[in-house]
Amino acid sequence: MDVVVFESLYGNTAAIARAIAAGLGEGARALTTSDATPDVVRSAHLVVAGAPVHGLGPPSERSRASARAKPQGELRLEADLGHVSMRAWLDTLPRGPRLAAAFDTRVRGPLGHGAATAIAHALAADGLTLLDEPRGFTVHLHTSSSQPGALLGVGELDAARAWGARLRALAAAA
Ligand SMILES: Cc1cc2nc3c(=O)[nH]c(=O)nc-3n(C[C@H](O)[C@H](O)[C@H](O)COP(=O)(O)O)c2cc1C
């Protein structure tokens, strides 16, 4: 089984994770950090992990608290903080010889290295083999419109599906 594990406060990273899982194909599942338990991870061949960029890295307890305090946009979208953060999930990651890849969602371009690079480092530190460069997907923030707090950029779901298919091919060749 292949798993795509995500942290997502407003649903964008979750949507990208599901598209990556669709690109990976049969047997791949997108899972929250709560559902991706150590036992599930141990049974996985490929582990893809992603989170939103908060202040040039994965969300911290502080940035999650700040998101909780400030509903986004005119819809006053509330952050979903019902699952552990990607940072906390990475702390419980079982070590082992599995394949891996990391991604993030971000508003700005590749200023700094975003969350994906930090996630990739953590995966590699736990003995997983990275298949590809860390990958960022773009969202747009709508703070003064009727749109939700963040929306995926045009074409990003297609790009995520294509990246999933690329990871499948890289995993087969590894
Ligand atoms: C507290 C907070 C800090 C953020 N900091 C950044 C940032 O430094 N750079 C950036 O590109 N986007 C930043 N963002 C935008 C997030 O990347 C965006 O909300 C996220 O990609 C949406 O994904 P989600 O719907 O899965 O939560 C920030 C968002 C929040 C709530």
CSV table of C-alpha atoms and ligand atoms in Angstrom, one decimal:
chain,number,residue,atom,x,y,z
A,1,MET,CA,0.0,0.0,0.0
A,2,ASP,CA,1.1,3.6,-0.6
A,3,VAL,CA,-0.1,6.4,1.7
A,4,VAL,CA,-0.3,10.1,1.3
A,5,VAL,CA,-0.4,11.7,4.7
A,6,PHE,CA,-1.5,15.3,5.2
A,7,GLU,CA,-2.0,18.1,7.6
A,8,SER,CA,-4.7,20.5,6.3
A,9,LEU,CA,-6.4,23.4,8.2
A,10,TYR,CA,-8.7,24.6,5.3
A,11,GLY,CA,-8.9,21.6,3.0
A,12,ASN,CA,-6.4,22.6,0.3
A,13,THR,CA,-3.6,20.3,1.3
A,14,ALA,CA,-6.1,17.5,1.8
A,15,ALA,CA,-7.4,18.0,-1.8
A,16,ILE,CA,-3.8,17.9,-3.1
A,17,ALA,CA,-3.1,14.7,-1.1
A,18,ARG,CA,-6.2,13.0,-2.6
A,19,ALA,CA,-5.1,14.0,-6.1
A,20,ILE,CA,-1.6,12.6,-5.5
A,21,ALA,CA,-3.2,9.4,-4.3
A,22,ALA,CA,-5.4,9.3,-7.4
A,23,GLY,CA,-2.2,9.7,-9.5
A,24,LEU,CA,-0.4,6.9,-7.6
A,25,GLY,CA,-3.3,4.7,-8.6
A,26,GLU,CA,-4.9,1.6,-7.1
A,27,GLY,CA,-4.0,0.8,-3.5
A,28,ALA,CA,-3.0,4.4,-2.7
A,29,ARG,CA,-4.8,6.2,0.1
A,30,ALA,CA,-4.8,9.8,1.4
A,31,LEU,CA,-4.9,9.8,5.2
A,32,THR,CA,-5.0,12.4,8.0
A,33,THR,CA,-2.1,12.4,10.4
A,34,SER,CA,-4.5,10.7,12.9
A,35,ASP,CA,-5.4,7.9,10.5
A,36,ALA,CA,-1.7,7.3,9.4
A,37,THR,CA,-0.8,5.4,12.6
A,38,PRO,CA,2.7,3.8,13.0
A,39,ASP,CA,1.1,0.4,12.1
A,40,VAL,CA,-0.3,1.8,8.9
A,41,VAL,CA,3.0,3.4,8.0
A,42,ARG,CA,4.9,0.2,8.7
A,43,SER,CA,2.8,-1.6,6.2
A,44,ALA,CA,3.3,1.1,3.5
A,45,HIS,CA,5.8,0.8,0.6
A,46,LEU,CA,5.7,4.5,-0.3
A,47,VAL,CA,5.0,7.3,2.2
A,48,VAL,CA,4.2,10.8,0.8
A,49,ALA,CA,3.7,13.5,3.4
A,50,GLY,CA,2.5,17.1,3.0
A,51,ALA,CA,1.5,20.1,5.0
A,52,PRO,CA,0.7,23.8,4.4
A,53,VAL,CA,3.5,26.4,4.7
A,54,HIS,CA,3.2,28.5,7.8
A,55,GLY,CA,6.0,31.0,8.1
A,56,LEU,CA,8.4,29.2,5.8
A,57,GLY,CA,8.0,25.8,7.4
A,58,PRO,CA,5.4,23.2,8.4
A,59,PRO,CA,2.7,24.6,10.9
A,60,SER,CA,3.9,25.0,14.5
A,61,GLU,CA,1.8,24.9,17.6
A,62,ARG,CA,2.0,28.7,17.6
A,63,SER,CA,0.9,29.1,13.9
A,64,ARG,CA,-1.9,26.6,14.5
A,65,ALA,CA,-3.1,28.6,17.5
A,66,SER,CA,-2.9,31.8,15.4
A,67,ALA,CA,-5.0,30.2,12.7
A,68,ARG,CA,-7.5,29.0,15.3
A,69,ALA,CA,-7.8,32.6,16.6
A,70,LYS,CA,-8.4,34.1,13.1
A,71,PRO,CA,-11.1,32.6,10.9
A,72,GLN,CA,-10.2,33.2,7.3
A,73,GLY,CA,-12.1,35.3,4.7
A,74,GLU,CA,-15.6,36.6,4.6
A,75,LEU,CA,-16.9,33.0,5.0
A,76,ARG,CA,-15.0,33.1,8.4
A,77,LEU,CA,-13.7,29.7,7.6
A,78,GLU,CA,-12.6,27.9,10.7
A,79,ALA,CA,-9.3,26.0,10.8
A,80,ASP,CA,-9.6,22.2,11.3
A,81,LEU,CA,-7.2,21.4,14.1
A,82,GLY,CA,-8.7,18.0,14.9
A,83,HIS,CA,-5.6,16.1,13.9
A,84,VAL,CA,-2.0,16.2,15.1
A,85,SER,CA,0.4,18.5,13.3
A,86,MET,CA,2.7,17.1,10.6
A,87,ARG,CA,5.6,18.0,12.9
A,88,ALA,CA,4.1,15.9,15.7
A,89,TRP,CA,3.3,13.0,13.2
A,90,LEU,CA,6.9,13.0,12.0
A,91,ASP,CA,8.1,12.6,15.6
A,92,THR,CA,6.2,9.3,15.8
A,93,LEU,CA,7.3,8.0,12.3
A,94,PRO,CA,8.6,4.5,12.5
A,95,ARG,CA,12.1,4.2,11.1
A,96,GLY,CA,12.6,1.9,8.2
A,97,PRO,CA,13.6,1.3,4.6
A,98,ARG,CA,10.6,2.7,2.8
A,99,LEU,CA,10.3,5.1,-0.2
A,100,ALA,CA,9.1,8.6,0.4
A,101,ALA,CA,8.3,12.1,-1.0
A,102,ALA,CA,7.3,15.4,0.5
A,103,PHE,CA,5.1,18.3,-0.6
A,104,ASP,CA,3.5,21.5,0.7
A,105,THR,CA,0.9,24.0,-0.2
A,106,ARG,CA,1.9,27.7,-0.1
A,107,VAL,CA,0.6,31.1,-1.1
A,108,ARG,CA,3.9,32.6,-2.2
A,109,GLY,CA,6.5,31.2,-4.6
A,110,PRO,CA,9.4,29.2,-3.5
A,111,LEU,CA,10.6,31.8,-1.0
A,112,GLY,CA,12.9,29.8,1.3
A,113,HIS,CA,12.2,26.1,1.1
A,114,GLY,CA,8.7,26.0,2.5
A,115,ALA,CA,7.4,23.1,4.5
A,116,ALA,CA,8.2,20.3,2.0
A,117,THR,CA,12.0,20.6,2.4
A,118,ALA,CA,11.7,20.3,6.2
A,119,ILE,CA,9.3,17.3,5.8
A,120,ALA,CA,11.7,15.7,3.3
A,121,HIS,CA,14.7,16.1,5.8
A,122,ALA,CA,12.6,14.5,8.6
A,123,LEU,CA,11.6,11.5,6.3
A,124,ALA,CA,15.3,11.0,5.3
A,125,ALA,CA,16.5,11.3,8.9
A,126,ASP,CA,14.2,8.4,9.7
A,127,GLY,CA,15.8,6.2,7.1
A,128,LEU,CA,13.3,6.6,4.3
A,129,THR,CA,14.6,7.0,0.7
A,130,LEU,CA,13.4,10.2,-1.1
A,131,LEU,CA,12.2,9.5,-4.6
A,132,ASP,CA,11.9,13.1,-5.9
A,133,GLU,CA,12.6,16.7,-5.0
A,134,PRO,CA,10.2,18.3,-2.4
A,135,ARG,CA,7.2,19.7,-4.3
A,136,GLY,CA,5.2,22.9,-3.6
A,137,PHE,CA,1.6,23.5,-4.8
A,138,THR,CA,0.1,27.0,-4.9
A,139,VAL,CA,-2.9,28.3,-3.2
A,140,HIS,CA,-4.4,31.9,-3.3
A,141,LEU,CA,-5.6,33.6,-0.2
A,142,HIS,CA,-8.9,35.5,-0.5
A,143,THR,CA,-9.2,37.6,2.6
A,144,SER,CA,-11.7,40.1,1.3
A,145,SER,CA,-13.9,38.1,-1.0
A,146,SER,CA,-16.7,35.6,-0.6
A,147,GLN,CA,-14.2,32.9,-1.3
A,148,PRO,CA,-12.8,30.6,1.4
A,149,GLY,CA,-9.5,31.5,3.1
A,150,ALA,CA,-7.4,29.8,0.6
A,151,LEU,CA,-8.1,28.3,-2.8
A,152,LEU,CA,-5.9,26.0,-4.9
A,153,GLY,CA,-4.3,27.6,-8.0
A,154,VAL,CA,-5.7,26.7,-11.4
A,155,GLY,CA,-4.3,23.4,-12.6
A,156,GLU,CA,-2.8,22.4,-9.2
A,157,LEU,CA,-5.0,19.3,-8.8
A,158,ASP,CA,-3.9,18.1,-12.3
A,159,ALA,CA,-0.3,18.8,-11.4
A,160,ALA,CA,-0.7,16.8,-8.2
A,161,ARG,CA,-2.3,13.8,-10.0
A,162,ALA,CA,0.6,14.0,-12.5
A,163,TRP,CA,3.2,14.1,-9.7
A,164,GLY,CA,1.5,11.0,-8.1
A,165,ALA,CA,1.9,9.2,-11.4
A,166,ARG,CA,5.5,10.2,-11.6
A,167,LEU,CA,6.1,8.9,-8.1
A,168,ARG,CA,4.5,5.6,-9.0
A,169,ALA,CA,6.9,5.3,-11.9
A,170,LEU,CA,9.9,6.3,-9.8
A,171,ALA,CA,8.9,3.8,-7.1
A,172,ALA,CA,8.6,1.0,-9.7
A,173,ALA,CA,12.2,1.8,-10.9
A,174,ALA,CA,13.7,2.1,-7.4
B,1,LIG,C1,-0.8,31.1,10.3
B,1,LIG,C2,-0.6,31.0,8.9
B,1,LIG,C3,0.7,31.3,8.4
B,1,LIG,C4,1.0,31.2,7.0
B,1,LIG,N1,2.3,31.5,6.5
B,1,LIG,C5,2.5,31.3,5.2
B,1,LIG,C6,3.9,31.6,4.7
B,1,LIG,O1,4.8,32.0,5.4
B,1,LIG,N2,4.1,31.4,3.3
B,1,LIG,C7,3.1,31.0,2.5
B,1,LIG,O2,3.3,30.9,1.3
B,1,LIG,N3,1.8,30.8,2.9
B,1,LIG,C8,1.5,30.9,4.3
B,1,LIG,N4,0.3,30.7,4.7
B,1,LIG,C9,-0.8,30.2,3.8
B,1,LIG,C10,-0.9,28.7,3.8
B,1,LIG,O3,0.2,28.1,3.2
B,1,LIG,C11,-2.3,28.3,3.3
B,1,LIG,O4,-3.2,28.7,4.2
B,1,LIG,C12,-2.3,26.8,3.1
B,1,LIG,O5,-1.5,26.4,2.0
B,1,LIG,C13,-3.7,26.3,2.9
B,1,LIG,O6,-3.7,24.9,3.1
B,1,LIG,P1,-4.8,24.1,3.9
B,1,LIG,O7,-6.1,24.6,3.3
B,1,LIG,O8,-4.5,22.7,3.7
B,1,LIG,O9,-4.6,24.5,5.4
B,1,LIG,C14,0.0,30.8,6.1
B,1,LIG,C15,-1.3,30.5,6.6
B,1,LIG,C16,-1.6,30.5,8.0
B,1,LIG,C17,-3.0,30.2,8.5
